[in-house]
mmCIF file of C-alpha atoms in Angstrom:
data_model
loop_
_atom_site.group_PDB
_atom_site.id
_atom_site.type_symbol
_atom_site.label_atom_id
_atom_site.label_comp_id
_atom_site.label_asym_id
_atom_site.label_seq_id
_atom_site.Cartn_x
_atom_site.Cartn_y
_atom_site.Cartn_z
ATOM 1 C CA MET F 1 -7.314 17.375 129.007
ATOM 2 C CA SER F 2 -11.040 17.749 128.332
ATOM 3 C CA HIS F 3 -12.251 21.216 127.383
ATOM 4 C CA VAL F 4 -14.911 22.563 129.738
ATOM 5 C CA PRO F 5 -17.889 23.653 127.606
ATOM 6 C CA PRO F 6 -19.265 27.182 127.872
ATOM 7 C CA GLN F 7 -22.200 27.833 130.186
ATOM 8 C CA ARG F 8 -25.437 26.785 128.535
ATOM 9 C CA ARG F 9 -28.990 26.365 129.742
ATOM 10 C CA PRO F 10 -30.737 23.046 129.101
ATOM 11 C CA PRO F 11 -33.585 23.105 126.583
ATOM 12 C CA ALA F 12 -36.907 23.344 128.410
ATOM 13 C CA PRO F 13 -38.616 21.149 127.596
ATOM 14 C CA PRO F 14 -36.159 19.073 125.542
ATOM 15 C CA ASP F 15 -37.180 17.653 122.166
ATOM 16 C CA ALA F 16 -35.656 14.330 123.230
ATOM 17 C CA VAL F 17 -33.495 12.682 125.877
ATOM 18 C CA VAL F 18 -30.889 10.188 124.667
ATOM 19 C CA PHE F 19 -29.168 7.868 127.148
ATOM 20 C CA ASP F 20 -25.934 5.979 126.899
ATOM 21 C CA CYS F 21 -26.384 2.472 128.347
ATOM 22 C CA ASP F 22 -23.314 0.762 129.868
ATOM 23 C CA GLY F 23 -22.214 2.789 132.872
ATOM 24 C CA THR F 24 -25.093 5.268 132.504
ATOM 25 C CA LEU F 25 -28.291 3.246 132.863
ATOM 26 C CA VAL F 26 -26.555 0.170 134.281
ATOM 27 C CA ASP F 27 -23.517 0.074 136.569
ATOM 28 C CA THR F 28 -21.451 -2.356 134.508
ATOM 29 C CA GLU F 29 -18.014 -1.056 135.421
ATOM 30 C CA ILE F 30 -17.325 -3.639 138.142
ATOM 31 C CA CYS F 31 -18.083 -6.403 135.614
ATOM 32 C CA TRP F 32 -15.829 -4.881 132.963
ATOM 33 C CA ASN F 33 -13.085 -4.358 135.560
ATOM 34 C CA ARG F 34 -13.213 -8.048 136.501
ATOM 35 C CA ALA F 35 -13.093 -9.012 132.825
ATOM 36 C CA TYR F 36 -10.110 -6.751 132.130
ATOM 37 C CA THR F 37 -8.350 -7.983 135.274
ATOM 38 C CA THR F 38 -8.734 -11.582 134.063
ATOM 39 C CA LEU F 39 -7.467 -10.741 130.566
ATOM 40 C CA PHE F 40 -4.472 -8.795 131.825
ATOM 41 C CA HIS F 41 -3.587 -11.523 134.347
ATOM 42 C CA HIS F 42 -3.680 -14.051 131.480
ATOM 43 C CA TYR F 43 -0.871 -12.074 129.839
ATOM 44 C CA GLY F 44 1.073 -11.469 133.052
ATOM 45 C CA ARG F 45 -0.037 -7.868 133.469
ATOM 46 C CA THR F 46 -1.893 -5.876 136.135
ATOM 47 C CA PHE F 47 -4.963 -3.892 135.104
ATOM 48 C CA THR F 48 -4.560 -0.356 136.464
ATOM 49 C CA ALA F 49 -6.737 2.704 136.967
ATOM 50 C CA THR F 50 -4.873 4.367 134.103
ATOM 51 C CA ASP F 51 -5.772 1.462 131.815
ATOM 52 C CA HIS F 52 -9.399 1.768 132.909
ATOM 53 C CA ALA F 53 -9.508 5.503 132.146
ATOM 54 C CA THR F 54 -8.091 4.831 128.674
ATOM 55 C CA LEU F 55 -10.615 2.105 127.825
ATOM 56 C CA ILE F 56 -13.859 3.373 129.375
ATOM 57 C CA GLY F 57 -16.582 4.251 126.886
ATOM 58 C CA GLN F 58 -14.627 3.135 123.830
ATOM 59 C CA PRO F 59 -16.251 1.036 121.059
ATOM 60 C CA MET F 60 -14.987 -2.529 120.769
ATOM 61 C CA PRO F 61 -12.755 -2.023 117.680
ATOM 62 C CA VAL F 62 -10.989 0.817 119.504
ATOM 63 C CA VAL F 63 -10.758 -1.299 122.663
ATOM 64 C CA GLY F 64 -8.967 -3.972 120.648
ATOM 65 C CA ARG F 65 -6.462 -1.475 119.264
ATOM 66 C CA ILE F 66 -5.829 0.032 122.695
ATOM 67 C CA LEU F 67 -5.260 -3.442 124.152
ATOM 68 C CA THR F 68 -2.620 -4.233 121.531
ATOM 69 C CA THR F 69 -0.732 -1.121 122.622
ATOM 70 C CA ILE F 70 -1.041 -1.754 126.361
ATOM 71 C CA LEU F 71 -0.267 -5.472 126.144
ATOM 72 C CA GLY F 72 2.437 -5.094 123.529
ATOM 73 C CA PHE F 73 0.961 -7.006 120.573
ATOM 74 C CA PRO F 74 1.043 -6.157 116.862
ATOM 75 C CA ILE F 75 -2.056 -4.294 115.648
ATOM 76 C CA HIS F 76 -3.358 -7.302 113.687
ATOM 77 C CA HIS F 77 -4.190 -8.977 117.018
ATOM 78 C CA SER F 78 -6.729 -6.258 117.900
ATOM 79 C CA THR F 79 -9.790 -8.182 116.705
ATOM 80 C CA ARG F 80 -8.803 -11.245 118.719
ATOM 81 C CA LEU F 81 -8.240 -9.202 121.889
ATOM 82 C CA ALA F 82 -11.541 -7.352 121.456
ATOM 83 C CA SER F 83 -13.331 -10.692 121.067
ATOM 84 C CA ASP F 84 -11.645 -12.094 124.179
ATOM 85 C CA ILE F 85 -12.566 -9.141 126.383
ATOM 86 C CA LEU F 86 -16.148 -9.102 125.103
ATOM 87 C CA ASP F 87 -16.562 -12.803 125.900
ATOM 88 C CA LEU F 88 -15.157 -12.284 129.385
ATOM 89 C CA ALA F 89 -17.414 -9.267 129.958
ATOM 90 C CA LEU F 90 -20.503 -11.156 128.764
ATOM 91 C CA ALA F 91 -19.732 -13.924 131.228
ATOM 92 C CA GLU F 92 -19.373 -11.416 134.071
ATOM 93 C CA LEU F 93 -22.504 -9.494 133.099
ATOM 94 C CA ALA F 94 -24.540 -12.698 132.925
ATOM 95 C CA THR F 95 -24.270 -12.923 136.723
ATOM 96 C CA GLY F 96 -26.081 -9.589 137.051
ATOM 97 C CA ALA F 97 -25.270 -5.894 137.343
ATOM 98 C CA PRO F 98 -27.354 -3.244 139.112
ATOM 99 C CA ALA F 99 -29.104 -0.327 137.466
ATOM 100 C CA ARG F 100 -27.492 3.018 138.280
ATOM 101 C CA PRO F 101 -29.201 4.742 141.212
ATOM 102 C CA GLY F 102 -32.290 6.545 139.938
ATOM 103 C CA ALA F 103 -32.068 5.137 136.391
ATOM 104 C CA ILE F 104 -35.284 3.130 136.276
ATOM 105 C CA HIS F 105 -37.249 5.761 138.179
ATOM 106 C CA LEU F 106 -36.034 8.581 135.911
ATOM 107 C CA VAL F 107 -36.631 6.751 132.631
ATOM 108 C CA ARG F 108 -40.139 5.741 133.703
ATOM 109 C CA THR F 109 -40.944 9.283 134.821
ATOM 110 C CA LEU F 110 -39.755 10.748 131.510
ATOM 111 C CA ALA F 111 -41.685 8.129 129.553
ATOM 112 C CA ASP F 112 -44.852 8.864 131.564
ATOM 113 C CA ARG F 113 -44.512 12.528 130.662
ATOM 114 C CA GLY F 114 -44.324 11.678 126.956
ATOM 115 C CA TYR F 115 -40.648 12.520 126.435
ATOM 116 C CA ARG F 116 -39.094 11.081 123.303
ATOM 117 C CA LEU F 117 -36.397 8.696 124.529
ATOM 118 C CA ALA F 118 -33.581 6.781 122.872
ATOM 119 C CA VAL F 119 -30.484 4.764 123.704
ATOM 120 C CA ALA F 120 -27.247 5.518 121.868
ATOM 121 C CA SER F 121 -24.556 3.058 122.923
ATOM 122 C CA SER F 122 -21.083 2.006 121.812
ATOM 123 C CA ALA F 123 -21.800 -1.493 123.143
ATOM 124 C CA PRO F 124 -22.960 -4.361 120.919
ATOM 125 C CA HIS F 125 -26.691 -5.071 120.576
ATOM 126 C CA THR F 126 -26.211 -8.231 122.654
ATOM 127 C CA LEU F 127 -25.215 -6.264 125.748
ATOM 128 C CA VAL F 128 -27.672 -3.408 125.329
ATOM 129 C CA HIS F 129 -30.579 -5.799 124.792
ATOM 130 C CA GLN F 130 -29.533 -7.679 127.936
ATOM 131 C CA HIS F 131 -29.552 -4.515 130.032
ATOM 132 C CA LEU F 132 -32.897 -3.204 128.783
ATOM 133 C CA VAL F 133 -34.664 -6.536 129.211
ATOM 134 C CA ALA F 134 -33.235 -7.135 132.676
ATOM 135 C CA THR F 135 -34.175 -3.631 133.881
ATOM 136 C CA ARG F 136 -37.580 -3.912 132.159
ATOM 137 C CA LEU F 137 -37.029 -0.677 130.239
ATOM 138 C CA THR F 138 -37.295 -2.033 126.688
ATOM 139 C CA ASP F 139 -40.704 -0.466 126.067
ATOM 140 C CA ALA F 140 -39.507 2.982 127.198
ATOM 141 C CA PHE F 141 -37.095 3.379 124.276
ATOM 142 C CA PRO F 142 -38.608 3.409 120.775
ATOM 143 C CA VAL F 143 -35.125 3.992 119.352
ATOM 144 C CA VAL F 144 -32.113 1.900 120.400
ATOM 145 C CA LEU F 145 -28.852 2.377 118.499
ATOM 146 C CA CYS F 146 -25.741 0.302 119.202
ATOM 147 C CA ALA F 147 -22.240 -0.360 117.892
ATOM 148 C CA GLU F 148 -23.522 -2.181 114.810
ATOM 149 C CA ASP F 149 -25.628 0.829 113.755
ATOM 150 C CA THR F 150 -22.804 3.181 112.830
ATOM 151 C CA ASP F 151 -19.479 3.104 111.009
ATOM 152 C CA HIS F 152 -18.349 6.117 113.020
ATOM 153 C CA PRO F 153 -18.587 5.301 116.758
ATOM 154 C CA LYS F 154 -18.160 7.679 119.680
ATOM 155 C CA PRO F 155 -16.452 10.142 120.020
ATOM 156 C CA HIS F 156 -17.850 10.789 116.510
ATOM 157 C CA PRO F 157 -21.329 12.367 116.823
ATOM 158 C CA ASP F 158 -22.987 10.059 114.268
ATOM 159 C CA ILE F 159 -24.906 7.820 116.681
ATOM 160 C CA TYR F 160 -26.383 10.808 118.541
ATOM 161 C CA LEU F 161 -27.337 12.526 115.299
ATOM 162 C CA GLN F 162 -28.993 9.294 114.145
ATOM 163 C CA ALA F 163 -30.932 9.015 117.406
ATOM 164 C CA CYS F 164 -32.248 12.570 117.120
ATOM 165 C CA THR F 165 -33.197 12.049 113.485
ATOM 166 C CA ARG F 166 -35.059 8.837 114.291
ATOM 167 C CA LEU F 167 -36.948 10.633 117.077
ATOM 168 C CA GLY F 168 -37.698 13.675 114.914
ATOM 169 C CA ALA F 169 -35.803 15.866 117.384
ATOM 170 C CA ALA F 170 -33.425 18.783 116.900
ATOM 171 C CA PRO F 171 -30.019 17.988 118.456
ATOM 172 C CA ALA F 172 -29.661 21.562 119.735
ATOM 173 C CA ARG F 173 -32.897 21.126 121.669
ATOM 174 C CA SER F 174 -32.129 17.632 122.956
ATOM 175 C CA ILE F 175 -30.282 16.268 125.988
ATOM 176 C CA ALA F 176 -27.740 13.440 126.117
ATOM 177 C CA ILE F 177 -26.832 11.615 129.332
ATOM 178 C CA GLU F 178 -23.367 10.034 129.397
ATOM 179 C CA ASP F 179 -20.773 8.531 131.743
ATOM 180 C CA SER F 180 -17.589 8.566 129.636
ATOM 181 C CA PRO F 181 -15.340 11.155 127.944
ATOM 182 C CA PRO F 182 -15.830 9.708 124.397
ATOM 183 C CA GLY F 183 -19.599 9.740 124.855
ATOM 184 C CA VAL F 184 -19.667 13.295 126.186
ATOM 185 C CA LEU F 185 -17.536 14.476 123.266
ATOM 186 C CA ALA F 186 -19.817 12.689 120.776
ATOM 187 C CA ALA F 187 -22.963 14.321 122.160
ATOM 188 C CA ARG F 188 -21.356 17.749 122.448
ATOM 189 C CA THR F 189 -20.133 17.555 118.862
ATOM 190 C CA ALA F 190 -23.684 16.652 117.817
ATOM 191 C CA GLY F 191 -24.746 19.963 119.352
ATOM 192 C CA MET F 192 -26.691 18.489 122.267
ATOM 193 C CA TYR F 193 -26.882 19.636 125.869
ATOM 194 C CA VAL F 194 -24.875 17.015 127.799
ATOM 195 C CA ILE F 195 -25.368 15.749 131.333
ATOM 196 C CA GLY F 196 -22.453 13.719 132.706
ATOM 197 C CA VAL F 197 -22.963 11.011 135.329
ATOM 198 C CA PRO F 198 -19.509 9.464 135.862
ATOM 199 C CA VAL F 199 -19.388 6.163 137.743
ATOM 200 C CA HIS F 200 -16.216 7.291 139.509
ATOM 201 C CA PRO F 201 -15.825 10.866 140.830
ATOM 202 C CA ASP F 202 -12.227 11.031 139.575
ATOM 203 C CA ILE F 203 -13.372 10.735 135.936
ATOM 204 C CA ALA F 204 -13.528 14.274 134.555
ATOM 205 C CA LEU F 205 -16.308 14.880 132.048
ATOM 206 C CA ALA F 206 -16.553 18.035 129.932
ATOM 207 C CA ALA F 207 -20.345 18.041 130.192
ATOM 208 C CA HIS F 208 -22.604 21.071 130.556
ATOM 209 C CA LEU F 209 -23.843 19.637 133.854
ATOM 210 C CA THR F 210 -22.416 16.849 136.010
ATOM 211 C CA ALA F 211 -24.170 14.758 138.660
ATOM 212 C CA SER F 212 -23.119 11.859 140.839
ATOM 213 C CA ASP F 213 -26.179 9.826 139.869
ATOM 214 C CA LEU F 214 -29.568 10.023 138.161
ATOM 215 C CA ASN F 215 -31.335 10.894 141.429
ATOM 216 C CA ALA F 216 -29.579 14.253 141.739
ATOM 217 C CA PRO F 217 -32.104 17.124 142.133
ATOM 218 C CA HIS F 218 -30.204 19.467 139.781
ATOM 219 C CA LEU F 219 -30.138 16.765 137.094
ATOM 220 C CA ARG F 220 -33.890 16.246 137.402
ATOM 221 C CA THR F 221 -34.432 20.020 137.283
ATOM 222 C CA ALA F 222 -32.425 20.229 134.042
ATOM 223 C CA LEU F 223 -34.720 17.579 132.574
ATOM 224 C CA GLY F 224 -37.830 19.397 133.745
ATOM 225 C CA VAL F 225 -38.752 16.709 136.282
ATOM 226 C CA LEU F 226 -39.752 17.569 139.840
ATOM 227 C CA THR F 227 -37.619 15.990 142.555
ATOM 228 C CA GLY F 228 -40.606 14.289 144.186
ATOM 229 C CA GLU F 229 -42.267 13.250 140.937
ATOM 230 C CA THR F 230 -42.812 9.506 140.598
ATOM 231 C CA PRO F 231 -43.715 7.383 137.588
ATOM 232 C CA ALA F 232 -47.187 5.879 137.278
ATOM 233 C CA CYS F 233 -45.723 2.368 137.463
ATOM 234 C CA PRO F 234 -42.512 2.630 139.505
ATOM 235 C CA VAL F 235 -40.054 -0.241 139.317
ATOM 236 C CA GLU F 236 -37.621 -0.771 142.156
ATOM 237 C CA ASN F 237 -33.983 -0.114 141.364
ATOM 238 C CA ALA F 238 -32.919 -3.733 141.743
ATOM 239 C CA PRO F 239 -30.037 -5.858 140.456
ATOM 240 C CA MET F 240 -30.532 -7.607 137.153
ATOM 241 C CA PRO F 241 -32.150 -11.000 137.710
ATOM 242 C CA ARG F 242 -30.034 -13.987 136.806
ATOM 243 C CA GLY F 243 -31.294 -15.904 133.830
ATOM 244 C CA ALA F 244 -33.543 -13.034 132.719
ATOM 245 C CA VAL F 245 -31.933 -12.646 129.324
ATOM 246 C CA CYS F 246 -31.808 -14.974 126.328
ATOM 247 C CA TYR F 247 -28.519 -14.417 124.542
ATOM 248 C CA PRO F 248 -28.071 -15.203 120.871
ATOM 249 C CA GLN F 249 -26.591 -18.701 120.674
ATOM 250 C CA GLU F 250 -23.103 -17.521 119.798
ATOM 251 C CA ALA F 251 -22.973 -15.317 122.917
ATOM 252 C CA THR F 252 -24.314 -17.803 125.440
ATOM 253 C CA HIS F 253 -22.089 -18.573 128.424
ATOM 254 C CA THR F 254 -22.538 -21.027 131.266
ATOM 255 C CA GLY F 255 -19.519 -19.646 133.088
ATOM 256 C CA GLN F 256 -16.530 -17.400 132.599
ATOM 257 C CA ARG F 257 -14.577 -18.352 129.513
ATOM 258 C CA LYS F 258 -10.849 -17.947 129.866
ATOM 259 C CA PRO F 259 -9.026 -16.145 127.046
ATOM 260 C CA GLN F 260 -7.735 -18.334 124.268
ATOM 261 C CA GLN F 261 -4.134 -19.514 124.321
ATOM 262 C CA PRO F 262 -1.749 -16.583 124.731
ATOM 263 C CA LEU F 263 -1.032 -14.698 121.527
ATOM 264 C CA GLY F 264 2.446 -14.867 120.118
ATOM 265 C CA GLY F 265 4.440 -12.205 118.370
ATOM 266 C CA ARG F 266 4.709 -9.623 121.110
#
């Protein structure tokens, strides 16, 4: 069970604000759920809420290892399973996923006020780039760190420490915004003040402050942003446009790719 952190006041103003991406800036969970459902069905299994809670927020190598355990394969199949689920997720995400409520508005408001912003994600660059381009937030984040940028993914604090270093910010005076238990633990271990915005209310996060979405008044107060404050160039919180992203050639999909032939050696 997650440890509830001691009461702590947010830094005012923060040196930096570092966002997770999948599930925090963009509501990708329905796409990942469809991808996992397809993969599990391929192997004659049902994807459950318990499986979802185990996998959410994990980096892809860990996802692969967890899948071998759940699906009953030897550990050496983990890379193959991670590749399969990533391909399925990319195909689902290519059809579009909405920004989390308040995400675009909040990021633009913080950027207008001169806050130092970064993304620290466990997802591959391919996915993070897709989300930032489609939500037109690329220019708001001078620092974007992804799975390929660290050998020690969440829940290790490395990626958050890197983000703060790149921004010239002190972790103890910076704020992280996360949607998953591994991400919250990573940011807390880095010494940051952590705001949790779980996609599902039944996901318990050991954050210093929790909000249902990025519009919440108490979340905006913690960030030093007035509830009625609007960015100079507001962008509507709209679904990602189809065809807005150019994938690297190896990640391009014209439709959902089924998993490869079932693995043997269960």
